[in-house]
């Protein structure tokens, strides 16, 4: 164990892959990793330590979680022996596993695998039996622990009726919106009729993040929620509007009439979503709406309009020439490429007539 083989995520890394960030500095493992487990750090943790880049000295990589995510073991420093989850993207924060050491971390993975827990989300989970986790969700004063408890319960293959009742109570009355939203996502795994009633009630939660989570989870679950989802298309929060659009689309009940009132929404992300959702509907208004978005003051709707308009061949050469020198680099590249293809197609169709 510890040199390749079975383990969380993609398995344990071989010892030859120990170097977290490719540092070639002498004494990398001997220099202390400066972060303490008891201190909750933010996204700028390395800057507050006065470092020009995230310092991963004193750590060795033990698993890859995919993309830029890694799990590392601290071998030198105040957290020696602890397992820490790292994102090599310096804009993301790191967090320690709650396990006391590497062996506890590995044995928890073995136990959870034997118990049939979903292997996804292991790094975001905490140790505990189902009753223990339900108790944490109910009684812990720490909202981060309550969130972790809900996430961990989500990985279990089956939840007892008493646990589902705890989750329903969390959705209805936990004081923290992020906890309510996390409980919603967990409750959506094989929900009972009583669970669905609570999820429906959450569509009217005062917190946008909770309304968003609720409408996402209800997609494809009958029709009882759809009128409320259409009401959420007028929500004050753009993320809620987009979630309602997606839920109705996923349930194959989204219409052109649902989407068009959002064309002039104050949020650029919603205006971009309008173009994205009109296209698969083959709505009669889609080509004109896409062309009009080329003049949007924000780049996101313009980028979306160019990408979809080129793919659906809704944009003429004149349309493309109008945004050929757009300030957005992505738009310029797409337009240049599309115009080049148009020129080649024109040359190809003209060549037989010139012979």
Short mmCIF file of C-alpha atoms in Angstrom, two decimals:
data_model
loop_
_atom_site.label_atom_id
_atom_site.label_comp_id
_atom_site.label_asym_id
_atom_site.label_seq_id
_atom_site.Cartn_x
_atom_site.Cartn_y
_atom_site.Cartn_z
CA UNK A 1 0.00 0.00 0.00
CA UNK A 2 1.25 3.48 -0.81
CA UNK A 3 3.11 2.70 -4.03
CA UNK A 4 0.36 2.59 -6.63
CA UNK A 5 -2.71 0.41 -6.22
CA UNK A 6 -6.31 0.66 -5.02
CA UNK A 7 -7.39 3.84 -3.34
CA UNK A 8 -9.76 6.82 -3.52
CA UNK A 9 -10.45 8.66 -6.77
CA UNK A 10 -8.11 7.18 -9.44
CA UNK A 11 -6.16 5.04 -6.98
CA UNK A 12 -2.94 5.64 -5.10
CA UNK A 13 -0.16 7.24 -7.05
CA UNK A 14 3.22 5.52 -7.39
CA UNK A 15 5.92 7.03 -5.19
CA UNK A 16 7.66 8.31 -8.31
CA UNK A 17 4.76 10.78 -8.74
CA UNK A 18 5.16 12.28 -5.26
CA UNK A 19 5.93 15.83 -6.44
CA UNK A 20 2.73 17.86 -6.08
CA UNK A 21 3.56 20.82 -8.30
CA UNK A 22 6.71 19.71 -10.12
CA UNK A 23 8.98 21.79 -7.90
CA UNK A 24 12.66 20.98 -8.38
CA UNK A 25 13.84 22.94 -5.34
CA UNK A 26 16.36 21.11 -3.16
CA UNK A 27 14.94 19.86 0.12
CA UNK A 28 11.30 20.11 -1.01
CA UNK A 29 10.09 17.41 1.40
CA UNK A 30 12.24 18.65 4.28
CA UNK A 31 10.83 22.18 4.25
CA UNK A 32 7.60 22.53 6.27
CA UNK A 33 4.19 22.88 4.74
CA UNK A 34 3.07 26.10 6.46
CA UNK A 35 -0.68 25.55 6.87
CA UNK A 36 -2.16 24.30 10.14
CA UNK A 37 -5.18 21.92 10.05
CA UNK A 38 -7.09 23.90 12.67
CA UNK A 39 -6.98 27.09 10.62
CA UNK A 40 -9.66 27.44 7.93
CA UNK A 41 -7.94 29.13 4.99
CA UNK A 42 -9.45 31.11 2.15
CA UNK A 43 -8.67 31.29 -1.54
CA UNK A 44 -5.77 33.68 -0.96
CA UNK A 45 -4.14 31.54 1.75
CA UNK A 46 -0.71 31.60 0.13
CA UNK A 47 -0.74 35.37 -0.37
CA UNK A 48 -1.54 35.92 3.29
CA UNK A 49 1.53 33.85 4.07
CA UNK A 50 3.57 36.30 2.02
CA UNK A 51 4.35 33.77 -0.72
CA UNK A 52 4.45 34.61 -4.44
CA UNK A 53 2.83 31.25 -5.27
CA UNK A 54 1.14 28.42 -3.35
CA UNK A 55 3.84 26.61 -1.30
CA UNK A 56 3.49 22.83 -1.38
CA UNK A 57 6.82 22.09 0.28
CA UNK A 58 6.62 19.31 2.86
CA UNK A 59 3.90 17.43 0.97
CA UNK A 60 3.80 14.42 -1.31
CA UNK A 61 0.99 13.60 -3.74
CA UNK A 62 -0.90 10.38 -2.98
CA UNK A 63 -3.90 10.50 -5.36
CA UNK A 64 -5.11 12.45 -8.36
CA UNK A 65 -8.74 13.58 -8.24
CA UNK A 66 -8.73 14.63 -11.89
CA UNK A 67 -7.92 17.94 -13.61
CA UNK A 68 -5.91 20.10 -11.21
CA UNK A 69 -7.15 18.41 -8.03
CA UNK A 70 -4.78 16.30 -5.91
CA UNK A 71 -4.67 14.67 -2.52
CA UNK A 72 -1.40 15.04 -0.66
CA UNK A 73 0.15 13.77 2.54
CA UNK A 74 1.92 16.32 4.73
CA UNK A 75 5.32 14.94 5.77
CA UNK A 76 6.87 18.09 7.27
CA UNK A 77 5.24 20.96 9.14
CA UNK A 78 2.50 21.55 11.73
CA UNK A 79 0.10 19.25 9.85
CA UNK A 80 2.56 16.35 9.60
CA UNK A 81 0.72 13.09 8.99
CA UNK A 82 -2.51 14.72 7.81
CA UNK A 83 -4.10 14.35 4.38
CA UNK A 84 -4.84 17.58 2.51
CA UNK A 85 -6.90 18.20 -0.64
CA UNK A 86 -5.21 20.58 -3.06
CA UNK A 87 -6.19 22.39 -6.22
CA UNK A 88 -3.19 23.51 -8.23
CA UNK A 89 -5.32 26.40 -9.51
CA UNK A 90 -4.11 29.16 -7.17
CA UNK A 91 -7.58 30.72 -7.11
CA UNK A 92 -8.98 27.74 -5.18
CA UNK A 93 -8.63 27.05 -1.49
CA UNK A 94 -7.27 23.85 0.04
CA UNK A 95 -8.88 21.84 2.82
CA UNK A 96 -7.74 19.06 5.13
CA UNK A 97 -9.37 15.67 5.36
CA UNK A 98 -11.04 15.22 8.77
CA UNK A 99 -9.18 11.92 9.24
CA UNK A 100 -6.43 11.95 11.86
CA UNK A 101 -3.76 10.47 9.58
CA UNK A 102 -3.12 8.60 6.34
CA UNK A 103 -4.10 5.21 7.76
CA UNK A 104 -7.43 6.52 9.09
CA UNK A 105 -8.08 8.17 5.72
CA UNK A 106 -7.34 4.97 3.81
CA UNK A 107 -9.29 2.72 6.18
CA UNK A 108 -12.31 5.01 5.90
CA UNK A 109 -12.20 4.59 2.13
CA UNK A 110 -12.00 0.82 2.53
CA UNK A 111 -14.94 0.77 4.96
CA UNK A 112 -17.08 3.04 2.79
CA UNK A 113 -16.34 0.99 -0.32
CA UNK A 114 -17.34 -2.20 1.53
CA UNK A 115 -20.56 -0.51 2.69
CA UNK A 116 -21.51 0.39 -0.87
CA UNK A 117 -21.06 4.14 -0.69
CA UNK A 118 -20.68 5.99 -3.98
CA UNK A 119 -16.95 6.58 -4.48
CA UNK A 120 -17.55 10.10 -5.83
CA UNK A 121 -17.27 12.91 -3.32
CA UNK A 122 -14.95 11.03 -0.94
CA UNK A 123 -12.73 14.07 -0.39
CA UNK A 124 -15.75 16.20 0.60
CA UNK A 125 -17.07 13.64 3.08
CA UNK A 126 -16.60 13.10 6.79
CA UNK A 127 -16.37 9.88 8.80
CA UNK A 128 -19.46 8.52 10.50
CA UNK A 129 -22.29 6.03 10.40
CA UNK A 130 -25.66 7.05 9.02
CA UNK A 131 -27.13 7.82 12.50
CA UNK A 132 -23.99 9.77 13.45
CA UNK A 133 -24.16 11.86 10.29
CA UNK A 134 -27.87 12.51 10.78
CA UNK A 135 -27.13 13.68 14.31
CA UNK A 136 -24.37 15.98 13.02
CA UNK A 137 -26.79 17.49 10.52
CA UNK A 138 -29.26 18.12 13.33
CA UNK A 139 -27.08 19.26 16.23
CA UNK A 140 -23.71 20.56 15.02
CA UNK A 141 -23.27 24.32 15.50
CA UNK A 142 -20.78 24.36 12.59
CA UNK A 143 -22.54 24.87 9.23
CA UNK A 144 -19.53 23.43 7.37
CA UNK A 145 -19.92 20.18 9.30
CA UNK A 146 -23.66 20.12 8.61
CA UNK A 147 -22.96 20.58 4.89
CA UNK A 148 -20.36 17.78 4.98
CA UNK A 149 -22.82 15.50 6.79
CA UNK A 150 -25.47 16.06 4.11
CA UNK A 151 -22.92 15.45 1.35
CA UNK A 152 -21.73 12.23 2.97
CA UNK A 153 -25.28 10.93 3.40
CA UNK A 154 -25.79 11.57 -0.33
CA UNK A 155 -23.22 8.87 -1.09
CA UNK A 156 -25.04 6.13 0.79
CA UNK A 157 -26.96 3.55 -1.29
CA UNK A 158 -30.00 3.72 0.99
CA UNK A 159 -31.25 6.14 3.64
CA UNK A 160 -33.47 5.09 6.54
CA UNK A 161 -36.86 6.84 6.91
CA UNK A 162 -35.59 8.54 10.07
CA UNK A 163 -32.63 9.97 8.14
CA UNK A 164 -34.90 11.24 5.39
CA UNK A 165 -36.99 12.95 8.07
CA UNK A 166 -33.83 14.69 9.35
CA UNK A 167 -33.03 15.86 5.83
CA UNK A 168 -36.56 17.19 5.35
CA UNK A 169 -36.23 19.11 8.61
CA UNK A 170 -32.91 20.56 7.42
CA UNK A 171 -34.47 21.71 4.14
CA UNK A 172 -37.34 23.34 5.99
CA UNK A 173 -35.61 24.95 8.93
CA UNK A 174 -31.80 24.97 8.94
CA UNK A 175 -30.73 28.60 9.44
CA UNK A 176 -28.02 28.43 6.75
CA UNK A 177 -29.09 28.51 3.07
CA UNK A 178 -26.04 26.46 1.99
CA UNK A 179 -27.04 23.70 4.39
CA UNK A 180 -30.63 23.76 3.16
CA UNK A 181 -29.41 23.56 -0.45
CA UNK A 182 -27.08 20.66 0.34
CA UNK A 183 -29.87 18.78 2.12
CA UNK A 184 -32.11 19.31 -0.93
CA UNK A 185 -29.58 17.65 -3.22
CA UNK A 186 -29.27 14.67 -0.86
CA UNK A 187 -33.02 14.35 -0.41
CA UNK A 188 -33.40 14.14 -4.19
CA UNK A 189 -31.82 10.67 -4.25
CA UNK A 190 -34.80 8.31 -4.68
CA UNK A 191 -37.22 10.77 -3.05
CA UNK A 192 -40.47 9.70 -1.45
CA UNK A 193 -43.74 11.58 -1.97
CA UNK A 194 -43.17 13.32 1.35
CA UNK A 195 -39.67 14.33 0.21
CA UNK A 196 -41.08 15.77 -3.03
CA UNK A 197 -43.58 17.88 -1.09
CA UNK A 198 -40.72 19.43 0.89
CA UNK A 199 -38.70 20.02 -2.27
CA UNK A 200 -41.70 21.74 -3.84
CA UNK A 201 -42.09 24.00 -0.80
CA UNK A 202 -38.40 24.93 -1.12
CA UNK A 203 -39.18 26.61 -4.45
CA UNK A 204 -40.47 29.50 -2.33
CA UNK A 205 -37.47 29.62 0.02
CA UNK A 206 -36.25 33.17 0.73
CA UNK A 207 -32.68 32.26 -0.30
CA UNK A 208 -31.93 32.15 -4.06
CA UNK A 209 -29.43 29.28 -3.68
CA UNK A 210 -32.15 27.12 -2.11
CA UNK A 211 -34.73 27.96 -4.79
CA UNK A 212 -32.11 27.14 -7.43
CA UNK A 213 -31.27 23.77 -5.84
CA UNK A 214 -34.95 22.90 -5.49
CA UNK A 215 -35.90 23.60 -9.10
CA UNK A 216 -32.86 21.70 -10.36
CA UNK A 217 -33.76 18.61 -8.35
CA UNK A 218 -37.40 18.55 -9.47
CA UNK A 219 -36.61 18.29 -13.19
CA UNK A 220 -38.16 15.19 -14.76
CA UNK A 221 -40.16 14.45 -11.59
CA UNK A 222 -43.75 14.63 -12.80
CA UNK A 223 -45.58 17.85 -13.61
CA UNK A 224 -46.67 19.17 -10.20
CA UNK A 225 -43.76 21.63 -9.97
CA UNK A 226 -43.78 23.03 -13.50
CA UNK A 227 -46.17 25.94 -12.95
CA UNK A 228 -44.04 27.07 -10.03
CA UNK A 229 -40.90 26.73 -12.18
CA UNK A 230 -42.45 29.01 -14.77
CA UNK A 231 -43.14 31.50 -12.00
CA UNK A 232 -39.43 31.31 -11.13
CA UNK A 233 -38.60 32.53 -14.63
CA UNK A 234 -39.54 35.93 -13.21
CA UNK A 235 -37.33 35.46 -10.13
CA UNK A 236 -35.09 38.33 -9.08
CA UNK A 237 -32.01 36.08 -9.12
CA UNK A 238 -30.44 35.20 -12.52
CA UNK A 239 -29.18 31.80 -11.34
CA UNK A 240 -32.70 30.82 -10.32
CA UNK A 241 -34.04 31.89 -13.72
CA UNK A 242 -31.39 29.83 -15.52
CA UNK A 243 -32.05 26.81 -13.32
CA UNK A 244 -35.78 27.05 -14.06
CA UNK A 245 -35.09 27.24 -17.80
CA UNK A 246 -32.84 24.18 -17.61
CA UNK A 247 -35.30 22.18 -15.50
CA UNK A 248 -38.15 22.87 -17.92
CA UNK A 249 -35.92 22.03 -20.89
CA UNK A 250 -34.73 18.79 -19.29
CA UNK A 251 -38.37 17.86 -18.71
CA UNK A 252 -39.10 18.60 -22.39
CA UNK A 253 -41.80 21.16 -21.56
CA UNK A 254 -39.93 24.41 -22.23
CA UNK A 255 -41.63 26.58 -24.86
CA UNK A 256 -40.70 29.62 -26.90
CA UNK A 257 -43.23 31.59 -24.88
CA UNK A 258 -41.35 30.70 -21.68
CA UNK A 259 -38.04 31.95 -23.05
CA UNK A 260 -38.78 35.08 -25.07
CA UNK A 261 -39.71 37.40 -22.14
CA UNK A 262 -36.12 36.99 -20.89
CA UNK A 263 -34.50 38.43 -24.04
CA UNK A 264 -34.01 41.81 -22.39
CA UNK A 265 -33.19 40.54 -18.91
CA UNK A 266 -30.82 42.72 -16.91
CA UNK A 267 -28.40 39.81 -16.40
CA UNK A 268 -26.06 39.03 -19.31
CA UNK A 269 -25.94 35.35 -18.33
CA UNK A 270 -29.73 35.10 -18.66
CA UNK A 271 -29.70 36.83 -22.05
CA UNK A 272 -27.07 34.32 -23.17
CA UNK A 273 -29.20 31.46 -21.81
CA UNK A 274 -32.12 32.67 -23.94
CA UNK A 275 -30.10 32.02 -27.10
CA UNK A 276 -28.96 28.63 -25.83
CA UNK A 277 -32.49 27.50 -25.00
CA UNK A 278 -34.19 28.84 -28.14
CA UNK A 279 -31.83 26.92 -30.42
CA UNK A 280 -32.84 23.33 -29.49
CA UNK A 281 -36.50 24.38 -29.62
CA UNK A 282 -36.04 25.39 -33.28
CA UNK A 283 -38.12 28.39 -32.30
CA UNK A 284 -39.09 30.70 -35.19
CA UNK A 285 -37.67 33.63 -33.24
CA UNK A 286 -34.29 31.98 -32.64
CA UNK A 287 -32.37 33.24 -35.72
CA UNK A 288 -33.46 36.86 -35.28
CA UNK A 289 -32.84 36.75 -31.52
CA UNK A 290 -29.37 35.36 -32.15
CA UNK A 291 -28.52 38.06 -34.69
CA UNK A 292 -29.81 40.80 -32.38
CA UNK A 293 -27.55 39.52 -29.58
CA UNK A 294 -24.49 40.34 -31.66
CA UNK A 295 -25.02 43.95 -30.57
CA UNK A 296 -25.40 43.10 -26.88
CA UNK A 297 -23.29 45.38 -24.63
CA UNK A 298 -21.94 42.36 -22.71
CA UNK A 299 -19.60 39.83 -24.26
CA UNK A 300 -21.28 36.65 -22.96
CA UNK A 301 -24.46 36.98 -25.06
CA UNK A 302 -22.31 37.96 -28.06
CA UNK A 303 -20.04 34.92 -27.60
CA UNK A 304 -23.08 32.66 -27.29
CA UNK A 305 -24.76 34.22 -30.33
CA UNK A 306 -21.64 33.81 -32.47
CA UNK A 307 -21.08 30.18 -31.41
CA UNK A 308 -24.70 29.10 -31.95
CA UNK A 309 -25.31 31.35 -34.95
CA UNK A 310 -22.30 29.93 -36.80
CA UNK A 311 -23.16 26.34 -35.90
CA UNK A 312 -26.80 26.72 -36.98
CA UNK A 313 -25.81 28.81 -40.03
CA UNK A 314 -28.10 31.63 -38.94
CA UNK A 315 -25.43 34.30 -39.44
CA UNK A 316 -24.70 35.73 -42.87
CA UNK A 317 -21.35 37.05 -44.00
CA UNK A 318 -22.70 40.54 -43.34
CA UNK A 319 -23.56 39.56 -39.75
CA UNK A 320 -20.10 38.16 -39.21
CA UNK A 321 -18.33 41.14 -40.77
CA UNK A 322 -20.14 43.37 -38.29
CA UNK A 323 -18.41 41.64 -35.34
CA UNK A 324 -15.15 40.75 -37.08
CA UNK A 325 -13.26 43.26 -34.93
CA UNK A 326 -15.12 42.65 -31.68
CA UNK A 327 -13.18 43.41 -28.50
CA UNK A 328 -13.61 39.82 -27.35
CA UNK A 329 -10.77 37.59 -28.52
CA UNK A 330 -12.94 34.45 -28.58
CA UNK A 331 -15.46 36.14 -30.88
CA UNK A 332 -12.77 37.38 -33.26
CA UNK A 333 -11.25 33.89 -33.55
CA UNK A 334 -14.61 32.22 -34.20
CA UNK A 335 -15.65 34.82 -36.74
CA UNK A 336 -12.33 34.71 -38.59
CA UNK A 337 -12.54 30.93 -38.81
CA UNK A 338 -16.15 31.05 -40.03
CA UNK A 339 -15.38 33.68 -42.66
CA UNK A 340 -12.44 31.61 -43.91
CA UNK A 341 -14.73 28.59 -44.32
CA UNK A 342 -17.29 30.73 -46.15
CA UNK A 343 -14.62 31.98 -48.54
CA UNK A 344 -13.44 28.43 -49.24
CA UNK A 345 -16.99 27.22 -49.84
CA UNK A 346 -17.61 30.14 -52.22
CA UNK A 347 -14.37 29.41 -54.09
CA UNK A 348 -15.23 25.73 -54.31
CA UNK A 349 -18.71 26.36 -55.69
CA UNK A 350 -17.41 28.91 -58.19
CA UNK A 351 -14.50 26.87 -59.57
CA UNK A 352 -16.50 24.59 -61.91
CA UNK A 353 -18.03 27.63 -63.62
CA UNK A 354 -14.64 29.24 -64.25
CA UNK A 355 -13.20 26.28 -66.10
#
